[in-house]
Structure formats: C-alpha cells, structure tokens
Amino acid sequence: MPAFHTYQEPSMGAESAPAAAIDPSQRHRKGQAYPNPLAGNPAGKPQWTATVKRADGSTLEVACPVATRLLVALMDMNAVIGGAACHWGGPAAFAEIMSSLHGVIFSRPGVWHQNFNFANDAGHAENGIYALKANYGFAGVTVEDLKGFRSIKSKLTGHGESHLFADGVMVSNGPLGSSIPVTQGLAMADRLADAKRTTICVISDGAMMEGEAKEAVTAIPGLAARDLLNPYVLVLSDNNTKLSGRIDADSFSMQPYFASLAAQGWRMVMCEHGNDLQATFTAIEKAVALAEGDRTKPVCVWVKTVKGFGVAATVKSSSGGHGYPLGGKDAAEGKLRAFLAEINGGKTLPAPMEAWLVQLETEQKAKLAKAAAAPAPAAGAAPAVKKDKIQAGFAKAMIAAADKGLPVVSVTSDLPGSTGVAGFRAKFPQLSFDVGIAESNMVSTAAGFSKLGFIPVVDTFAQFGVTKGALPHCMANLSQSPVIAIYTHTGFQDAADGASHQGLMYLAMIGAIPHTRVHCPASAEEAEWALGWAIQHFIDERAKGHHPDSVIFFCGRENFPVTLKPAGASYVWGQAATVADTTAGKAKKVVLSANGSMVVHAMKAAEKLAADGIGALVLNNATPNQPDLAAHKAALAATGGKLVTVDDHQLIGGAGSMLVAALANAGVVPAATRLLGVKGEFGQSAYTADELYAKHGIDAAGIAAAAKSIA
C-alpha cells in the first residue's frame, strides 16, 4: 500500500452552492491592528536533525523526532521527581507529525505566522512541541528550560497556554476538541481580511469524539464551499487509543466517522505510517499544497500513528503509555537509562542529554541513600495519619448499592481511573457504559437512564464536567431526569496540568441550577457516606412519587486523611460539622469555614492560630450551595462574629460568597469577615497544589493571616 493517497471528494449538492456574488469592495474588512506576540522564525536549523525529501526533489532538515522523544522522557522524569504527573504516549505518537509540520511552516520564505496559523488541539502532546522548540531554540526555549516543565516557575505549562507563553503558543489547549473551533474562526477571519495565510490544526482521534470538535468538522467544509474560509488543513492522529484504553474496546470505533469526513466535504489525504517521518512529511506537504490550491476544499490528513511509539512496553499498553511510566526511583535504578536507550536504538545519547540523565541519576541515588540512612521513628511516636484519595470512597458506595440490587449505572467519558469509579466498573461491567470523550453526551445519556428509573452516576474532571456539562445538567433537571455526578480534580488540585484543567469556577457555574445539591467531601470516608446517601435519596424520593434533586460531588485529587469525622460524631447531610475546635480558654476567637480540599488547610491554620493564642472553630461547609446557616450562626455567636471563608475557587460565586449572601438574607451579619479565594485570575502549572495555594494566599499561612487581621 502506498504511504498516502488522496480520496475523491463527493460532488456537492445545491445546499453547498457557492455564496452569492459579493461586491469585492464590500467583502474584506481588516481586524484592529495590535502587536503580534508570537516569536519569529528560528535563527537556524535544529540542533538535532533528520532529513526529508520534498515534492520538488530537494531535501530539508527538520527536527529529529527521536530527539523529541528523548527530551520528552527527560523532562517528564524531571517533573515526576518534582511531584507532577506527565504525558508520554501522546507526544511519542505525534513526534513525526510535529517535525513535519514545523519543517513545512519554518521553511517557507517570510515570517511563519504571516504565512500560517498553527494550533495544537492535542494538548497531551504539547510537551513534545516544547521539546521541538528547544531543539530549534524557538521563542528562546532551551534544553535547560525543559527542566522546569510543569513547575510553578516555568512558562512551559502542562498544556499550551498563551496567557503565560504568548510568544510560543497562539491558541491555548488542554480540554480536547476546544481548539479546532477556534481555528475555524481564524480561517474565517483571514478570509474576511483577505490575508494570505493557511490555518493548520492538529487533533487526536479522542478529541474528535467531542461535540464541539464535530460541530467544527461539519462547519469548516460547509463554510469553505461558500468561500468563507482561507486554506485549511486538519491533521488527525488516529491510534485508536485514549487515556483509559482502546477507543473501540471501551466505547465504539471511530473509523466509520473518519471515513465519513469525505462525504462531509473534506478532501482526504491518507498516511498509513504516521511514525515514518518521510511518509508523514510527504502527506502533510501534499495536504498544504492541495488546500492552498483550492481554499474552498479543506484538507484532512488522516494519519495512522502508534501511541507510546519508541518503547515496546508503552506501545503494548492499552492506554499507549498515556502517562509517564517511570518514577523517580527508576532513575536511580537504571530504568530511565534503559528507557532512553530503547528510544535511541541503543546509540550513544547526545552530550546534553547524557549530562541531564547523569544529573537525574545522581540526584535520585543521593535521595534514596538519605532516605535509607534516616533514623526510624522514635518509640511511642504518634502513628502517621492514614491517607487516601477522596474519590476512593465513591466506588465503595456504588458497589454497596449495586450489591443491594439498587439500579445504579456508571456512565463515563474516559476518566474512571482518575475519578475513582473504576472499581465499580470492574465488578459490574454490565452496568458500565463509556460514551467516549464527550462530557456533554455523558450527562445527557445519563439523563436518559434516569428517566427510565435508573440511578446514573457520571464522572470526569470538574473543569470538564461544569464547562461541557452545564447545559446538559440544566436540561436534565428541567426534564425531571436527575443525575449524580462525581467531578474530581477541583480548583488547583489538578496542579500540573495547568490553567486549562483547573476548574476554579465550578460552584459558580453549576451551583445555581435549580434542583441541584452540591456536596464537597473532605475525606474518602465522607465521600463514601455522601454518595451512599445520594443513591438512597433517589430511591426514597422516587418511592414517594417525587423527582429527586441531582447531586453533584466535587473533590480534589491528592491524598487526604481517610476520615476527618470527630470520634463519636455522625455524618448528616447538609450539616456543617465542626472538625476542629481550639477556642477553649482563648480570648480571641474566629470561625474558619471551608469545604473539600481546603478543610485540612483550615485545620492546619487553626493549629497555627492556637499557638498564637487565637482560638478557631473549623466548620466543614460540605454543601456550599445550601449552607448550614444554623451551624454557622451558632459558631459566629460563640466567636464574636468573626468569620473567615476559604475557597479553592474564584472569589466570585464561591462557597464564601454563597455563605455570606445566605447569612445576610437570614439577617445574620458577621462582625468581621474575610473571604479568601482566587481573585479573578487563571491558574498555571505547578508540581503540587500546595504551591498554588501559597501563591494565592489560601494555604494554612494565608488563612491564619486573614484570621489574625480580624481576631
């Protein structure tokens, strides 16, 4: 089979007829001019190159995809040692695509961004682009800069973010399918302005499952046929793999949909061997030429890739080695060296990479030796607090309900391992459904289950659940088809992935939907109890002939104490439990109200305050959109009306603002109040959430300082 071929596009019917003639003097309008922050062309060729042959027979040196994989492996290890999760499978699959694209873009005479718009919808592959940029020295990025990947000090965030790296990222990415509609607008704006520019977007097969991606995929050829777009090229990486496993095995095959693109108006160029650099370059070069030859017919390069390419173990993995498969200990034990050797075909590493590898090995060996030499805990020392991920409790509650015969079903969109419901799905596969990477569809599908008497539980990251699921949640409640949702990685808890994944507006975006109860558990035990309560709530309300409220759970991702319940206490839905009380004997007192991930930080703040002679009552305000006014009123009465609220959320619409508004509406006005949260900013990558809490003044020190200011 040839490396690529061109599909014949179908004949277009009357509904795709060209636009009516427009007076040329009226067609074009220029946008307002402003300085373009994007960096210009690299000063020279890449440090590590590979050679490809162009259509005209000449040769071109492009960034070596093997070097990209080596640099990704090193930068991921650096970040993992710091405490961050990383991606390997995606950038490994995309290396040849990105080398080819940037070769085409940078080799054209003139400034590249005057010739092309480029957007990477595949945010999981952005670290591969950082590696490529360091190879070129593009936008001043160096190999040394890669060592800061995902740290709070670096602009090389988990996914590409233009607000922090404006000279290197044109369109921010992260949430799958969110960038391709932006590129549709870029191409339309260029046509309106009569700019001589071609738009290129790179996308993954998983992202093509998203509704917003499908909307753009349908619109682009339709609008182009009316001559309303500039030349457009879509590069689709197809490896049948998503985060949790193979697409066709977990959900459904995307091959029929990809085959339908020609019928939708795309001119198709097929590349069967997307990890063969020459085949990929030839296909992409041809696609650009076709698109620029006739802008009314956008081109899709359908590239067959292998996720995790370069290392046999990740190629064989059901997820394609989506996350980085090595830990810090592996560097000390030689596994990182073996990983790099396999990528590099056993050849000697380039000197800068070898030096970086030796540095990682040396540092980790010293760290392990120090840990081994550390003295054992003193006899009689207090045992360490047992910790677990909060979401671990959710699967237990679902399993217990299904064991009782209750009609619980799981409807997921690719993230059950991260959200905690994987255990239920493993035990009850017949009650588990994966609709693909499509969060809106997930919620609406669950509403259908609910309408027929099931108790559907959906799950994803908070950012995706509230942004892509808000309207479906609204319509589900409007249709008396309530759902239960588990939305994890709230606020800064998804630290390493950066701003695109940090849901800092989750309460504001969904808490006001009628007939919605929000619960933010602070421990695995509380999560298990609360989800069990919610399932029983559905059963009890339906038994009475009532429609239950939807219940939305929000929680973090990092480890927390398994329980925060005081000895002898019981959980009561809607009750703001007192989880710490240091007011005894203190003249100065204050109430600290927190929920979810922030409860443990409020408790630490109470310890700090107690050491300074200030007593604190810490309330776990677990139901922020229906706060326990009685508990807060009583706590305020006992502390002279001094209140500090803290949110891993924007101040606007957060738990603190909801609480203060509810208190005021009930005629309770605290004597002094401090509301802590994020002040109208996006987040950024960091190795841990604690670093971001400190930066935004919502860690234990920030809470204590706010309390002291009013005590």
Coordinates of N, CA and C in Angstrom, one line a residue, residues 131-264:
A131 N 9.7 20.3 23.5 CA 11.0 19.7 23.2 C 11.5 20.1 21.8
L132 N 10.5 20.1 20.8 CA 10.9 20.6 19.5 C 11.3 22.0 19.4
K133 N 10.7 22.9 20.2 CA 11.0 24.3 20.3 C 12.4 24.4 20.9
A134 N 12.7 23.7 21.9 CA 14.1 23.7 22.5 C 15.1 23.3 21.4
N135 N 14.8 22.3 20.6 CA 15.7 21.8 19.6 C 16.0 22.9 18.6
Y136 N 14.9 23.7 18.2 CA 15.1 24.8 17.3 C 15.7 26.1 18.0
G137 N 15.5 26.2 19.3 CA 15.8 27.4 20.0 C 14.7 28.4 19.8
F138 N 13.5 28.0 19.4 CA 12.4 28.8 19.0 C 11.8 29.5 20.3
A139 N 11.5 30.8 20.1 CA 11.0 31.6 21.2 C 11.9 31.6 22.4
G140 N 13.2 31.4 22.2 CA 14.2 31.5 23.2 C 14.2 30.2 24.1
V141 N 13.4 29.2 23.8 CA 13.4 28.0 24.6 C 14.7 27.2 24.5
T142 N 15.3 26.8 25.6 CA 16.5 26.0 25.6 C 16.2 24.6 26.2
V143 N 17.2 23.7 26.0 CA 17.1 22.4 26.7 C 17.1 22.6 28.2
E144 N 17.8 23.6 28.7 CA 17.8 23.8 30.2 C 16.4 24.2 30.6
D145 N 15.7 25.0 29.8 CA 14.3 25.4 30.2 C 13.4 24.2 30.3
L146 N 13.6 23.1 29.6 CA 12.8 22.0 29.7 C 12.8 21.4 31.1
K147 N 13.8 21.6 31.9 CA 13.9 21.1 33.2 C 12.9 21.7 34.1
G148 N 12.3 22.8 33.7 CA 11.3 23.4 34.6 C 9.9 23.1 34.2
F149 N 9.7 22.2 33.2 CA 8.4 21.8 32.7 C 7.4 21.5 33.8
R150 N 6.3 22.1 33.8 CA 5.2 22.0 34.7 C 5.5 22.5 36.1
S151 N 6.6 23.2 36.3 CA 6.8 23.8 37.6 C 6.2 25.2 37.7
I152 N 6.0 25.7 38.9 CA 5.3 27.0 39.1 C 6.2 28.1 38.5
K153 N 7.5 27.9 38.3 CA 8.4 29.0 37.8 C 8.5 29.0 36.3
S154 N 7.8 28.1 35.6 CA 8.1 27.9 34.2 C 6.8 28.3 33.3
K155 N 7.1 28.8 32.1 CA 6.0 29.1 31.2 C 5.7 27.8 30.4
L156 N 6.5 26.8 30.6 CA 6.2 25.5 29.9 C 5.2 24.7 30.7
T157 N 4.0 25.1 30.6 CA 2.9 24.5 31.5 C 2.5 23.2 30.9
G158 N 1.6 22.5 31.7 CA 1.2 21.2 31.4 C 0.6 21.1 30.0
H159 N -0.2 22.1 29.6 CA -0.7 22.2 28.3 C -0.4 23.6 27.8
G160 N -0.5 23.8 26.5 CA -0.1 25.1 25.9 C -1.0 26.2 26.4
E161 N -0.4 27.3 27.0 CA -1.2 28.4 27.5 C -0.6 29.7 27.0
S162 N -1.4 30.4 26.2 CA -1.0 31.7 25.6 C -0.9 32.8 26.7
H163 N -1.6 32.7 27.8 CA -1.5 33.7 28.8 C -0.2 33.7 29.5
L164 N 0.6 32.6 29.5 CA 1.9 32.5 30.1 C 3.0 32.4 29.1
F165 N 2.7 32.0 27.9 CA 3.7 31.7 26.9 C 3.2 32.3 25.5
A166 N 3.0 33.6 25.6 CA 2.4 34.3 24.4 C 3.3 34.3 23.2
D167 N 4.6 34.2 23.4 CA 5.5 34.2 22.2 C 5.6 32.8 21.6
G168 N 5.1 31.8 22.3 CA 5.2 30.4 21.7 C 3.9 29.7 21.5
V169 N 2.8 30.2 22.1 CA 1.5 29.5 21.9 C 0.5 30.5 21.4
M170 N -0.1 30.1 20.2 CA -1.1 31.0 19.6 C -2.5 30.8 20.2
V171 N -2.8 29.5 20.4 CA -4.2 29.1 20.9 C -4.0 28.2 22.1
S172 N -4.5 28.5 23.3 CA -4.4 27.7 24.4 C -5.1 26.4 24.2
N173 N -4.6 25.3 24.8 CA -5.3 24.0 24.6 C -5.4 23.3 25.9
G174 N -5.8 22.0 25.9 CA -6.0 21.2 27.1 C -7.3 20.5 27.0
P175 N -8.4 21.1 27.2 CA -9.7 20.4 27.0 C -9.8 19.9 25.6
L176 N -10.0 18.6 25.4 CA -9.9 18.1 24.0 C -11.1 18.6 23.2
G177 N -10.8 18.9 21.9 CA -11.8 19.4 21.0 C -12.1 20.9 21.1
S178 N -11.4 21.6 22.0 CA -11.7 23.0 22.2 C -10.9 24.0 21.3
S179 N -9.9 23.5 20.7 CA -9.1 24.4 19.8 C -9.5 24.4 18.4
I180 N -10.0 23.3 17.9 CA -10.4 23.3 16.5 C -11.5 24.3 16.1
P181 N -12.5 24.6 17.0 CA -13.4 25.6 16.6 C -12.8 27.0 16.6
V182 N -11.7 27.2 17.4 CA -11.0 28.5 17.3 C -10.3 28.6 16.0
T183 N -9.7 27.5 15.5 CA -9.1 27.6 14.2 C -10.1 27.9 13.0
Q184 N -11.3 27.4 13.2 CA -12.3 27.7 12.2 C -12.5 29.2 12.2
G185 N -12.5 29.9 13.3 CA -12.7 31.3 13.4 C -11.4 32.0 12.8
L186 N -10.2 31.5 13.0 CA -9.0 32.1 12.5 C -9.1 32.1 10.9
A187 N -9.5 30.9 10.4 CA -9.5 30.8 8.9 C -10.6 31.7 8.3
M188 N -11.7 31.9 9.0 CA -12.8 32.8 8.6 C -12.4 34.2 8.6
A189 N -11.7 34.6 9.7 CA -11.2 36.0 9.9 C -10.2 36.3 8.8
D190 N -9.3 35.4 8.5 CA -8.3 35.6 7.5 C -9.0 35.8 6.1
R191 N -10.0 35.0 5.9 CA -10.7 35.2 4.6 C -11.4 36.6 4.5
L192 N -12.0 37.0 5.6 CA -12.7 38.3 5.7 C -11.7 39.4 5.4
A193 N -10.5 39.3 6.0 CA -9.4 40.3 5.9 C -8.6 40.1 4.7
D194 N -8.8 39.1 3.9 CA -8.1 38.8 2.7 C -6.6 38.6 3.0
A195 N -6.3 38.0 4.1 CA -5.0 37.6 4.5 C -4.5 36.4 3.7
K196 N -3.3 36.4 3.3 CA -2.7 35.2 2.6 C -2.1 34.2 3.6
R197 N -3.0 33.5 4.3 CA -2.5 32.7 5.4 C -3.3 31.4 5.4
T198 N -2.6 30.3 5.7 CA -3.2 29.0 5.8 C -3.2 28.5 7.2
T199 N -4.4 28.0 7.6 CA -4.6 27.5 9.0 C -4.3 26.0 9.1
I200 N -3.5 25.6 10.1 CA -3.3 24.2 10.3 C -3.6 23.9 11.8
C201 N -4.4 22.8 12.0 CA -4.8 22.3 13.3 C -4.5 20.9 13.4
V202 N -3.8 20.5 14.5 CA -3.5 19.1 14.8 C -4.5 18.6 15.9
I203 N -5.0 17.4 15.7 CA -6.1 16.9 16.6 C -5.9 15.4 16.8
S204 N -6.3 14.9 17.9 CA -6.3 13.5 18.2 C -7.6 12.8 17.9
D205 N -7.6 11.5 17.8 CA -8.8 10.8 17.5 C -9.8 10.9 18.7
G206 N -9.2 10.9 19.9 CA -10.1 11.0 21.1 C -10.8 12.4 21.1
A207 N -10.1 13.4 20.7 CA -10.7 14.8 20.7 C -11.8 14.8 19.6
M208 N -11.7 14.0 18.6 CA -12.8 14.0 17.6 C -14.1 13.5 18.1
M209 N -14.1 12.9 19.3 CA -15.3 12.4 19.9 C -16.2 13.5 20.5
E210 N -15.5 14.6 20.8 CA -16.2 15.8 21.4 C -17.2 16.4 20.5
G211 N -18.3 16.9 21.1 CA -19.3 17.5 20.3 C -18.8 18.8 19.6
E212 N -18.0 19.6 20.3 CA -17.6 20.9 19.7 C -16.6 20.6 18.6
A213 N -15.9 19.5 18.6 CA -15.0 19.2 17.5 C -15.8 18.8 16.3
K214 N -16.9 18.0 16.5 CA -17.7 17.5 15.4 C -18.5 18.7 14.8
E215 N -18.9 19.7 15.6 CA -19.5 20.9 15.1 C -18.6 21.6 14.1
A216 N -17.3 21.8 14.5 CA -16.4 22.4 13.7 C -16.0 21.6 12.4
V217 N -15.9 20.3 12.6 CA -15.6 19.4 11.5 C -16.7 19.5 10.4
T218 N -17.9 19.7 10.8 CA -19.0 19.8 9.9 C -19.1 21.2 9.3
A219 N -18.8 22.2 10.1 CA -18.9 23.6 9.6 C -17.8 24.0 8.6
I220 N -16.6 23.6 8.9 CA -15.5 24.0 8.1 C -15.6 23.8 6.6
P221 N -15.9 22.5 6.2 CA -16.1 22.3 4.7 C -17.3 23.0 4.2
G222 N -18.4 23.1 5.0 CA -19.6 23.8 4.5 C -19.3 25.3 4.3
L223 N -18.6 25.9 5.2 CA -18.3 27.4 5.0 C -17.3 27.6 3.9
A224 N -16.3 26.7 3.9 CA -15.3 26.8 2.8 C -15.9 26.7 1.5
A225 N -16.9 25.8 1.3 CA -17.5 25.7 0.0 C -18.2 27.0 -0.4
R226 N -18.6 27.8 0.5 CA -19.1 29.1 0.2 C -18.1 30.2 0.1
D227 N -16.8 29.8 0.1 CA -15.6 30.7 0.0 C -15.6 31.6 1.2
L228 N -15.9 31.1 2.4 CA -15.8 31.9 3.6 C -14.7 31.6 4.5
L229 N -13.8 30.7 4.0 CA -12.6 30.4 4.8 C -11.3 30.5 3.9
N230 N -10.2 30.8 4.6 CA -8.9 30.6 3.9 C -8.5 29.2 3.9
P231 N -7.4 28.8 3.2 CA -7.0 27.4 3.1 C -6.9 26.8 4.6
Y232 N -7.4 25.6 4.7 CA -7.4 24.9 6.0 C -7.0 23.5 5.9
V233 N -6.1 23.1 6.8 CA -5.6 21.7 6.9 C -5.8 21.2 8.3
L234 N -6.4 20.1 8.4 CA -6.6 19.4 9.7 C -5.7 18.1 9.7
V235 N -4.9 18.0 10.7 CA -4.0 16.8 10.8 C -4.6 15.9 11.9
L236 N -5.1 14.8 11.6 CA -5.8 13.9 12.5 C -4.9 12.7 12.8
S237 N -4.5 12.6 14.1 CA -3.7 11.4 14.6 C -4.6 10.3 15.0
D238 N -4.6 9.2 14.4 CA -5.5 8.1 14.7 C -4.7 6.9 15.2
N239 N -4.8 6.6 16.5 CA -4.2 5.4 17.0 C -5.1 4.6 17.9
N240 N -6.4 4.9 17.8 CA -7.4 4.1 18.5 C -7.2 4.0 20.0
T241 N -6.6 5.1 20.6 CA -6.2 5.0 22.0 C -6.6 6.3 22.7
K242 N -7.2 6.1 23.8 CA -7.5 7.3 24.7 C -6.8 7.1 26.0
L243 N -7.1 7.9 27.0 CA -6.4 7.8 28.3 C -6.6 6.4 29.0
S244 N -7.8 5.9 29.0 CA -8.1 4.7 29.7 C -8.0 3.4 28.9
G245 N -7.7 3.5 27.6 CA -7.6 2.3 26.8 C -7.9 2.5 25.4
R246 N -8.2 1.4 24.7 CA -8.5 1.4 23.2 C -9.9 2.0 23.0
I247 N -10.0 2.9 22.1 CA -11.3 3.5 21.8 C -12.4 2.5 21.5
D248 N -12.1 1.6 20.5 CA -13.2 0.7 20.0 C -13.5 -0.3 21.1
A249 N -12.6 -0.7 22.0 CA -12.9 -1.6 23.0 C -13.7 -1.0 24.2
D250 N -13.4 0.2 24.5 CA -14.0 0.9 25.7 C -15.3 1.5 25.3
S251 N -15.4 2.1 24.1 CA -16.6 2.8 23.7 C -17.1 2.3 22.4
F252 N -16.6 2.8 21.3 CA -17.0 2.4 19.9 C -16.0 2.9 18.9
S253 N -16.0 2.2 17.8 CA -15.0 2.6 16.8 C -15.3 3.9 16.1
M254 N -14.2 4.7 15.9 CA -14.3 6.0 15.3 C -14.1 5.9 13.8
Q255 N -13.7 4.7 13.3 CA -13.3 4.5 11.9 C -14.5 4.9 10.9
P256 N -15.7 4.5 11.2 CA -16.8 5.0 10.3 C -16.9 6.5 10.2
Y257 N -16.7 7.1 11.4 CA -16.8 8.6 11.4 C -15.7 9.2 10.6
F258 N -14.5 8.7 10.7 CA -13.4 9.3 10.0 C -13.6 9.1 8.5
A259 N -14.2 7.9 8.1 CA -14.4 7.6 6.7 C -15.5 8.5 6.2
S260 N -16.4 9.1 7.0 CA -17.4 10.0 6.6 C -17.0 11.4 6.3
L261 N -15.7 11.7 6.7 CA -15.3 13.1 6.5 C -15.3 13.5 5.0
A262 N -15.0 12.6 4.1 CA -15.0 12.9 2.7 C -16.4 13.3 2.3
A263 N -17.4 12.6 2.8 CA -18.8 12.9 2.5 C -19.2 14.2 3.1
Q264 N -18.5 14.7 4.1 CA -18.8 16.0 4.7 C -18.2 17.1 4.0

